[in-house]
Amino acid sequence: ALQREQLRVVLLNTRNQVLEIKTLYQGSLNSSMVRVGEIFKQAIIKDAAAAIIVHNHPSGSPEPSPDDVTLTRALVEAGQLLNIEILDHLVIGNGRFVSMKERRLGFN
């Protein structure tokens, strides 16, 4: 029900327990510019073993955009280099969500 797009990261320890949930970006009505390094900066500071990325679509449709897939792919690749696993990227809209991992969008 948010008016603007927000991207949050759920930081997890080695037992997948939540360490922290951080709002990293707030965009316009239909977009948010995301820097991969900012997402992993928080994970490194908190010594997180894994993360789940979550963002909303103010339009109400939880269908991932091509930009969402590109971002997810970049995050998964960066996470492999840093040994911080991206467990999923969830897109929320209108009380529904899409798991990008479940749909194999951006995940190997």
Short mmCIF file of N, CA, C and O in Angstrom, two decimals:
data_model
loop_
_atom_site.label_atom_id
_atom_site.label_comp_id
_atom_site.label_asym_id
_atom_site.label_seq_id
_atom_site.Cartn_x
_atom_site.Cartn_y
_atom_site.Cartn_z
N ALA A 1 0.82 -1.20 0.00
CA ALA A 1 0.00 0.00 0.00
C ALA A 1 0.86 1.26 0.00
O ALA A 1 0.35 2.34 0.18
N LEU A 2 2.17 1.10 -0.19
CA LEU A 2 3.06 2.27 -0.21
C LEU A 2 2.87 3.05 -1.51
O LEU A 2 2.68 2.47 -2.58
N GLN A 3 2.96 4.36 -1.42
CA GLN A 3 2.80 5.23 -2.58
C GLN A 3 4.04 5.27 -3.47
O GLN A 3 3.96 5.59 -4.65
N ARG A 4 5.19 4.96 -2.89
CA ARG A 4 6.46 5.00 -3.61
C ARG A 4 7.13 3.63 -3.52
O ARG A 4 6.93 2.90 -2.57
N GLU A 5 7.93 3.35 -4.51
CA GLU A 5 8.66 2.08 -4.49
C GLU A 5 9.73 2.13 -3.41
O GLU A 5 10.45 3.12 -3.28
N GLN A 6 9.82 1.08 -2.62
CA GLN A 6 10.86 0.95 -1.61
C GLN A 6 11.55 -0.39 -1.78
O GLN A 6 10.90 -1.39 -2.10
N LEU A 7 12.85 -0.39 -1.56
CA LEU A 7 13.61 -1.62 -1.59
C LEU A 7 14.18 -1.83 -0.19
O LEU A 7 14.78 -0.94 0.38
N ARG A 8 13.93 -3.03 0.34
CA ARG A 8 14.43 -3.38 1.67
C ARG A 8 15.26 -4.63 1.57
O ARG A 8 15.05 -5.46 0.68
N VAL A 9 16.20 -4.77 2.47
CA VAL A 9 17.02 -5.97 2.54
C VAL A 9 16.84 -6.58 3.93
O VAL A 9 16.89 -5.88 4.94
N VAL A 10 16.57 -7.87 3.94
CA VAL A 10 16.46 -8.64 5.18
C VAL A 10 17.78 -9.36 5.35
O VAL A 10 18.13 -10.24 4.56
N LEU A 11 18.54 -8.98 6.36
CA LEU A 11 19.86 -9.56 6.61
C LEU A 11 19.72 -10.73 7.57
O LEU A 11 19.05 -10.62 8.60
N LEU A 12 20.37 -11.85 7.22
CA LEU A 12 20.22 -13.09 7.97
C LEU A 12 21.56 -13.63 8.43
O LEU A 12 22.57 -13.47 7.76
N ASN A 13 21.54 -14.32 9.58
CA ASN A 13 22.76 -14.96 10.07
C ASN A 13 22.88 -16.35 9.45
O ASN A 13 22.10 -16.72 8.57
N THR A 14 23.82 -17.14 9.93
CA THR A 14 24.07 -18.46 9.34
C THR A 14 22.92 -19.45 9.58
O THR A 14 22.83 -20.46 8.89
N ARG A 15 22.04 -19.14 10.52
CA ARG A 15 20.86 -19.99 10.77
C ARG A 15 19.61 -19.40 10.14
O ARG A 15 18.49 -19.79 10.48
N ASN A 16 19.80 -18.44 9.26
CA ASN A 16 18.70 -17.72 8.59
C ASN A 16 17.77 -17.01 9.56
O ASN A 16 16.58 -16.84 9.29
N GLN A 17 18.32 -16.56 10.68
CA GLN A 17 17.58 -15.73 11.62
C GLN A 17 17.81 -14.27 11.22
O GLN A 17 18.91 -13.89 10.83
N VAL A 18 16.77 -13.47 11.35
CA VAL A 18 16.85 -12.07 10.94
C VAL A 18 17.76 -11.28 11.88
O VAL A 18 17.56 -11.27 13.09
N LEU A 19 18.75 -10.64 11.27
CA LEU A 19 19.63 -9.73 12.01
C LEU A 19 19.06 -8.32 11.99
O LEU A 19 19.10 -7.61 12.99
N GLU A 20 18.56 -7.94 10.82
CA GLU A 20 18.05 -6.58 10.65
C GLU A 20 17.30 -6.49 9.33
O GLU A 20 17.59 -7.22 8.39
N ILE A 21 16.33 -5.59 9.28
CA ILE A 21 15.64 -5.26 8.04
C ILE A 21 15.91 -3.79 7.78
O ILE A 21 15.60 -2.95 8.62
N LYS A 22 16.52 -3.50 6.64
CA LYS A 22 16.91 -2.12 6.31
C LYS A 22 16.18 -1.66 5.06
O LYS A 22 16.13 -2.37 4.06
N THR A 23 15.62 -0.46 5.11
CA THR A 23 15.10 0.19 3.91
C THR A 23 16.26 0.92 3.27
O THR A 23 16.85 1.81 3.88
N LEU A 24 16.62 0.51 2.06
CA LEU A 24 17.79 1.08 1.41
C LEU A 24 17.46 2.13 0.35
O LEU A 24 18.24 3.04 0.12
N TYR A 25 16.33 1.97 -0.29
CA TYR A 25 15.98 2.90 -1.36
C TYR A 25 14.50 3.22 -1.31
O TYR A 25 13.67 2.36 -1.02
N GLN A 26 14.20 4.47 -1.63
CA GLN A 26 12.83 4.87 -1.87
C GLN A 26 12.84 5.59 -3.20
O GLN A 26 13.59 6.55 -3.39
N GLY A 27 12.01 5.12 -4.09
CA GLY A 27 12.01 5.68 -5.44
C GLY A 27 10.82 6.57 -5.70
O GLY A 27 10.18 7.08 -4.79
N SER A 28 10.54 6.71 -6.98
CA SER A 28 9.41 7.51 -7.41
C SER A 28 8.18 6.61 -7.50
O SER A 28 8.16 5.51 -6.96
N LEU A 29 7.19 7.05 -8.21
CA LEU A 29 5.98 6.25 -8.35
C LEU A 29 6.22 4.92 -9.04
O LEU A 29 5.51 3.96 -8.81
N ASN A 30 7.23 4.87 -9.91
CA ASN A 30 7.42 3.63 -10.67
C ASN A 30 8.86 3.18 -10.82
O ASN A 30 9.15 2.29 -11.61
N SER A 31 9.78 3.76 -10.06
CA SER A 31 11.16 3.31 -10.20
C SER A 31 11.99 3.66 -8.98
O SER A 31 11.62 4.52 -8.18
N SER A 32 13.12 2.98 -8.89
CA SER A 32 14.08 3.23 -7.82
C SER A 32 15.45 2.82 -8.35
O SER A 32 15.61 1.71 -8.83
N MET A 33 16.40 3.72 -8.30
CA MET A 33 17.75 3.41 -8.76
C MET A 33 18.49 2.71 -7.62
O MET A 33 18.54 3.22 -6.50
N VAL A 34 19.04 1.53 -7.90
CA VAL A 34 19.66 0.72 -6.87
C VAL A 34 21.12 0.48 -7.21
O VAL A 34 21.44 0.12 -8.34
N ARG A 35 21.99 0.67 -6.24
CA ARG A 35 23.41 0.39 -6.38
C ARG A 35 23.71 -0.91 -5.63
O ARG A 35 23.45 -1.02 -4.44
N VAL A 36 24.22 -1.89 -6.34
CA VAL A 36 24.50 -3.21 -5.76
C VAL A 36 25.39 -3.09 -4.52
O VAL A 36 25.16 -3.73 -3.51
N GLY A 37 26.38 -2.24 -4.58
CA GLY A 37 27.31 -2.07 -3.46
C GLY A 37 26.63 -1.64 -2.17
O GLY A 37 27.02 -2.07 -1.09
N GLU A 38 25.59 -0.81 -2.27
CA GLU A 38 24.88 -0.36 -1.08
C GLU A 38 24.18 -1.51 -0.37
O GLU A 38 24.11 -1.54 0.85
N ILE A 39 23.67 -2.44 -1.14
CA ILE A 39 22.99 -3.59 -0.54
C ILE A 39 23.98 -4.45 0.23
O ILE A 39 23.74 -4.85 1.36
N PHE A 40 25.13 -4.71 -0.37
CA PHE A 40 26.12 -5.56 0.29
C PHE A 40 26.88 -4.83 1.39
O PHE A 40 27.37 -5.46 2.31
N LYS A 41 26.94 -3.52 1.32
CA LYS A 41 27.59 -2.75 2.39
C LYS A 41 26.92 -3.07 3.72
O LYS A 41 27.59 -3.34 4.72
N GLN A 42 25.59 -3.04 3.73
CA GLN A 42 24.85 -3.32 4.97
C GLN A 42 25.07 -4.76 5.43
O GLN A 42 25.21 -5.03 6.61
N ALA A 43 25.12 -5.70 4.48
CA ALA A 43 25.33 -7.11 4.82
C ALA A 43 26.71 -7.32 5.43
O ALA A 43 26.87 -8.08 6.39
N ILE A 44 27.71 -6.65 4.90
CA ILE A 44 29.07 -6.77 5.42
C ILE A 44 29.17 -6.15 6.82
O ILE A 44 29.75 -6.74 7.72
N ILE A 45 28.57 -4.98 6.99
CA ILE A 45 28.61 -4.31 8.30
C ILE A 45 27.99 -5.19 9.37
O ILE A 45 28.50 -5.30 10.49
N LYS A 46 26.89 -5.86 9.06
CA LYS A 46 26.18 -6.69 10.03
C LYS A 46 26.70 -8.13 10.07
O LYS A 46 26.19 -8.95 10.82
N ASP A 47 27.72 -8.43 9.27
CA ASP A 47 28.29 -9.77 9.20
C ASP A 47 27.22 -10.81 8.84
O ASP A 47 27.15 -11.89 9.42
N ALA A 48 26.38 -10.46 7.87
CA ALA A 48 25.29 -11.34 7.44
C ALA A 48 25.81 -12.45 6.54
O ALA A 48 26.72 -12.25 5.74
N ALA A 49 25.22 -13.62 6.69
CA ALA A 49 25.57 -14.76 5.84
C ALA A 49 24.70 -14.82 4.60
O ALA A 49 25.09 -15.39 3.58
N ALA A 50 23.51 -14.21 4.67
CA ALA A 50 22.56 -14.27 3.57
C ALA A 50 21.64 -13.06 3.63
O ALA A 50 21.60 -12.34 4.64
N ALA A 51 20.90 -12.87 2.55
CA ALA A 51 19.96 -11.76 2.50
C ALA A 51 18.78 -12.12 1.61
O ALA A 51 18.89 -12.94 0.70
N ILE A 52 17.67 -11.48 1.91
CA ILE A 52 16.48 -11.54 1.06
C ILE A 52 16.18 -10.10 0.66
O ILE A 52 16.13 -9.21 1.51
N ILE A 53 16.00 -9.89 -0.63
CA ILE A 53 15.69 -8.57 -1.15
C ILE A 53 14.17 -8.50 -1.31
O ILE A 53 13.55 -9.44 -1.81
N VAL A 54 13.59 -7.37 -0.91
CA VAL A 54 12.14 -7.19 -1.01
C VAL A 54 11.87 -5.78 -1.53
O VAL A 54 12.46 -4.82 -1.04
N HIS A 55 11.02 -5.69 -2.54
CA HIS A 55 10.58 -4.36 -2.94
C HIS A 55 9.14 -4.43 -3.42
O HIS A 55 8.62 -5.49 -3.74
N ASN A 56 8.50 -3.28 -3.42
CA ASN A 56 7.10 -3.20 -3.81
C ASN A 56 6.95 -2.52 -5.17
O ASN A 56 7.84 -1.81 -5.63
N HIS A 57 5.82 -2.77 -5.78
CA HIS A 57 5.42 -2.08 -7.00
C HIS A 57 4.15 -1.28 -6.67
O HIS A 57 3.09 -1.88 -6.47
N PRO A 58 4.26 0.04 -6.57
CA PRO A 58 3.09 0.85 -6.25
C PRO A 58 1.94 0.69 -7.24
O PRO A 58 0.80 0.96 -6.90
N SER A 59 2.25 0.22 -8.44
CA SER A 59 1.20 0.00 -9.43
C SER A 59 0.22 -1.08 -8.97
O SER A 59 -0.90 -1.17 -9.47
N GLY A 60 0.66 -1.92 -8.03
CA GLY A 60 -0.18 -2.99 -7.54
C GLY A 60 0.13 -4.34 -8.14
O GLY A 60 -0.21 -5.37 -7.59
N SER A 61 0.82 -4.37 -9.26
CA SER A 61 1.17 -5.64 -9.90
C SER A 61 2.50 -6.15 -9.34
O SER A 61 3.51 -5.47 -9.44
N PRO A 62 2.52 -7.37 -8.81
CA PRO A 62 3.78 -7.91 -8.29
C PRO A 62 4.65 -8.57 -9.36
O PRO A 62 5.68 -9.16 -9.04
N GLU A 63 4.26 -8.45 -10.62
CA GLU A 63 5.04 -9.07 -11.69
C GLU A 63 6.41 -8.39 -11.82
O GLU A 63 6.47 -7.17 -11.96
N PRO A 64 7.50 -9.16 -11.76
CA PRO A 64 8.84 -8.58 -11.88
C PRO A 64 9.06 -7.95 -13.26
O PRO A 64 8.63 -8.50 -14.27
N SER A 65 9.73 -6.81 -13.26
CA SER A 65 10.07 -6.13 -14.51
C SER A 65 11.41 -6.65 -15.01
O SER A 65 12.16 -7.30 -14.26
N PRO A 66 11.76 -6.37 -16.27
CA PRO A 66 13.10 -6.74 -16.76
C PRO A 66 14.21 -6.13 -15.90
O PRO A 66 15.23 -6.78 -15.67
N ASP A 67 14.01 -4.92 -15.39
CA ASP A 67 15.01 -4.30 -14.51
C ASP A 67 15.15 -5.08 -13.20
O ASP A 67 16.24 -5.20 -12.65
N ASP A 68 14.04 -5.61 -12.70
CA ASP A 68 14.08 -6.42 -11.48
C ASP A 68 14.92 -7.68 -11.71
O ASP A 68 15.72 -8.07 -10.85
N VAL A 69 14.76 -8.29 -12.86
CA VAL A 69 15.52 -9.51 -13.19
C VAL A 69 17.01 -9.18 -13.31
O VAL A 69 17.87 -9.90 -12.78
N THR A 70 17.32 -8.07 -13.98
CA THR A 70 18.71 -7.65 -14.14
C THR A 70 19.36 -7.38 -12.79
O THR A 70 20.49 -7.81 -12.53
N LEU A 71 18.65 -6.67 -11.92
CA LEU A 71 19.17 -6.38 -10.58
C LEU A 71 19.39 -7.67 -9.81
O LEU A 71 20.43 -7.85 -9.18
N THR A 72 18.44 -8.57 -9.86
CA THR A 72 18.56 -9.84 -9.13
C THR A 72 19.78 -10.61 -9.60
O THR A 72 20.56 -11.13 -8.78
N ARG A 73 19.97 -10.70 -10.90
CA ARG A 73 21.12 -11.42 -11.45
C ARG A 73 22.42 -10.80 -10.94
O ARG A 73 23.34 -11.51 -10.50
N ALA A 74 22.50 -9.46 -10.93
CA ALA A 74 23.71 -8.77 -10.45
C ALA A 74 23.94 -9.04 -8.96
O ALA A 74 25.07 -9.25 -8.52
N LEU A 75 22.86 -9.06 -8.18
CA LEU A 75 22.98 -9.30 -6.75
C LEU A 75 23.43 -10.73 -6.46
O LEU A 75 24.27 -10.95 -5.59
N VAL A 76 22.87 -11.68 -7.17
CA VAL A 76 23.25 -13.08 -6.97
C VAL A 76 24.73 -13.27 -7.31
O VAL A 76 25.47 -13.91 -6.56
N GLU A 77 25.17 -12.69 -8.43
CA GLU A 77 26.58 -12.82 -8.83
C GLU A 77 27.51 -12.15 -7.83
O GLU A 77 28.54 -12.71 -7.45
N ALA A 78 27.17 -10.95 -7.38
CA ALA A 78 27.99 -10.24 -6.40
C ALA A 78 28.01 -11.02 -5.08
O ALA A 78 29.06 -11.13 -4.43
N GLY A 79 26.88 -11.55 -4.69
CA GLY A 79 26.80 -12.33 -3.47
C GLY A 79 27.69 -13.56 -3.49
O GLY A 79 28.30 -13.92 -2.48
N GLN A 80 27.79 -14.20 -4.65
CA GLN A 80 28.66 -15.37 -4.78
C GLN A 80 30.11 -14.97 -4.56
O GLN A 80 30.86 -15.70 -3.90
N LEU A 81 30.50 -13.82 -5.07
CA LEU A 81 31.87 -13.34 -4.87
C LEU A 81 32.16 -12.99 -3.42
O LEU A 81 33.26 -13.21 -2.92
N LEU A 82 31.16 -12.46 -2.73
CA LEU A 82 31.33 -12.02 -1.35
C LEU A 82 30.97 -13.09 -0.32
O LEU A 82 31.08 -12.86 0.88
N ASN A 83 30.50 -14.24 -0.79
CA ASN A 83 30.07 -15.33 0.09
C ASN A 83 28.89 -14.90 0.97
O ASN A 83 28.81 -15.24 2.15
N ILE A 84 27.98 -14.11 0.38
CA ILE A 84 26.73 -13.71 1.03
C ILE A 84 25.61 -14.12 0.07
O ILE A 84 25.44 -13.53 -0.99
N GLU A 85 24.89 -15.15 0.45
CA GLU A 85 23.89 -15.72 -0.46
C GLU A 85 22.62 -14.86 -0.51
O GLU A 85 22.09 -14.46 0.53
N ILE A 86 22.16 -14.60 -1.72
CA ILE A 86 20.86 -13.97 -1.91
C ILE A 86 19.86 -15.11 -1.98
O ILE A 86 19.85 -15.88 -2.94
N LEU A 87 19.04 -15.24 -0.95
CA LEU A 87 18.10 -16.36 -0.87
C LEU A 87 16.88 -16.16 -1.76
O LEU A 87 16.33 -17.13 -2.28
N ASP A 88 16.45 -14.91 -1.93
CA ASP A 88 15.29 -14.63 -2.78
C ASP A 88 15.19 -13.13 -3.01
O ASP A 88 15.83 -12.34 -2.31
N HIS A 89 14.40 -12.78 -4.00
CA HIS A 89 14.02 -11.39 -4.26
C HIS A 89 12.51 -11.42 -4.41
O HIS A 89 12.00 -12.04 -5.34
N LEU A 90 11.83 -10.79 -3.47
CA LEU A 90 10.37 -10.78 -3.47
C LEU A 90 9.86 -9.44 -3.99
O LEU A 90 10.35 -8.39 -3.59
N VAL A 91 8.87 -9.51 -4.87
CA VAL A 91 8.21 -8.31 -5.37
C VAL A 91 6.79 -8.33 -4.83
O VAL A 91 6.07 -9.32 -5.01
N ILE A 92 6.40 -7.24 -4.17
CA ILE A 92 5.09 -7.16 -3.51
C ILE A 92 4.23 -6.14 -4.24
O ILE A 92 4.70 -5.08 -4.64
N GLY A 93 2.96 -6.49 -4.37
CA GLY A 93 2.00 -5.56 -4.96
C GLY A 93 0.58 -6.02 -4.68
O GLY A 93 0.26 -7.19 -4.85
N ASN A 94 -0.24 -5.10 -4.22
CA ASN A 94 -1.67 -5.35 -4.02
C ASN A 94 -1.96 -6.58 -3.15
O ASN A 94 -2.83 -7.39 -3.48
N GLY A 95 -1.20 -6.74 -2.07
CA GLY A 95 -1.44 -7.85 -1.16
C GLY A 95 -0.97 -9.20 -1.66
O GLY A 95 -1.25 -10.23 -1.06
N ARG A 96 -0.23 -9.22 -2.76
CA ARG A 96 0.31 -10.45 -3.33
C ARG A 96 1.82 -10.28 -3.47
O ARG A 96 2.34 -9.18 -3.40
N PHE A 97 2.52 -11.40 -3.68
CA PHE A 97 3.96 -11.30 -3.91
C PHE A 97 4.38 -12.35 -4.93
O PHE A 97 3.70 -13.34 -5.15
N VAL A 98 5.52 -12.08 -5.54
CA VAL A 98 6.15 -13.02 -6.46
C VAL A 98 7.56 -13.30 -5.94
O VAL A 98 8.31 -12.36 -5.64
N SER A 99 7.88 -14.57 -5.82
CA SER A 99 9.24 -15.00 -5.48
C SER A 99 10.01 -15.16 -6.78
O SER A 99 9.68 -16.02 -7.60
N MET A 100 11.02 -14.34 -6.97
CA MET A 100 11.80 -14.43 -8.20
C MET A 100 12.61 -15.71 -8.23
O MET A 100 12.85 -16.26 -9.30
N LYS A 101 13.03 -16.21 -7.07
CA LYS A 101 13.76 -17.46 -7.04
C LYS A 101 12.86 -18.62 -7.47
O LYS A 101 13.27 -19.47 -8.25
N GLU A 102 11.64 -18.62 -6.99
CA GLU A 102 10.69 -19.66 -7.37
C GLU A 102 10.46 -19.68 -8.88
O GLU A 102 10.34 -20.74 -9.47
N ARG A 103 10.45 -18.51 -9.48
CA ARG A 103 10.26 -18.41 -10.94
C ARG A 103 11.57 -18.50 -11.72
O ARG A 103 11.58 -18.39 -12.94
N ARG A 104 12.68 -18.63 -10.99
CA ARG A 104 14.01 -18.72 -11.60
C ARG A 104 14.35 -17.49 -12.43
O ARG A 104 14.96 -17.59 -13.50
N LEU A 105 13.99 -16.34 -11.93
CA LEU A 105 14.28 -15.07 -12.60
C LEU A 105 15.48 -14.41 -11.94
O LEU A 105 15.41 -13.92 -10.83
N GLY A 106 16.62 -14.47 -12.61
CA GLY A 106 17.85 -13.88 -12.08
C GLY A 106 18.67 -14.82 -11.24
O GLY A 106 19.76 -14.48 -10.80
N PHE A 107 18.17 -16.01 -10.99
CA PHE A 107 18.89 -17.02 -10.23
C PHE A 107 19.37 -18.11 -11.19
O PHE A 107 18.65 -18.47 -12.11
N ASN A 108 20.57 -18.63 -10.95
CA ASN A 108 21.13 -19.67 -11.84
C ASN A 108 20.37 -20.97 -11.71
O ASN A 108 19.93 -21.41 -10.75
#
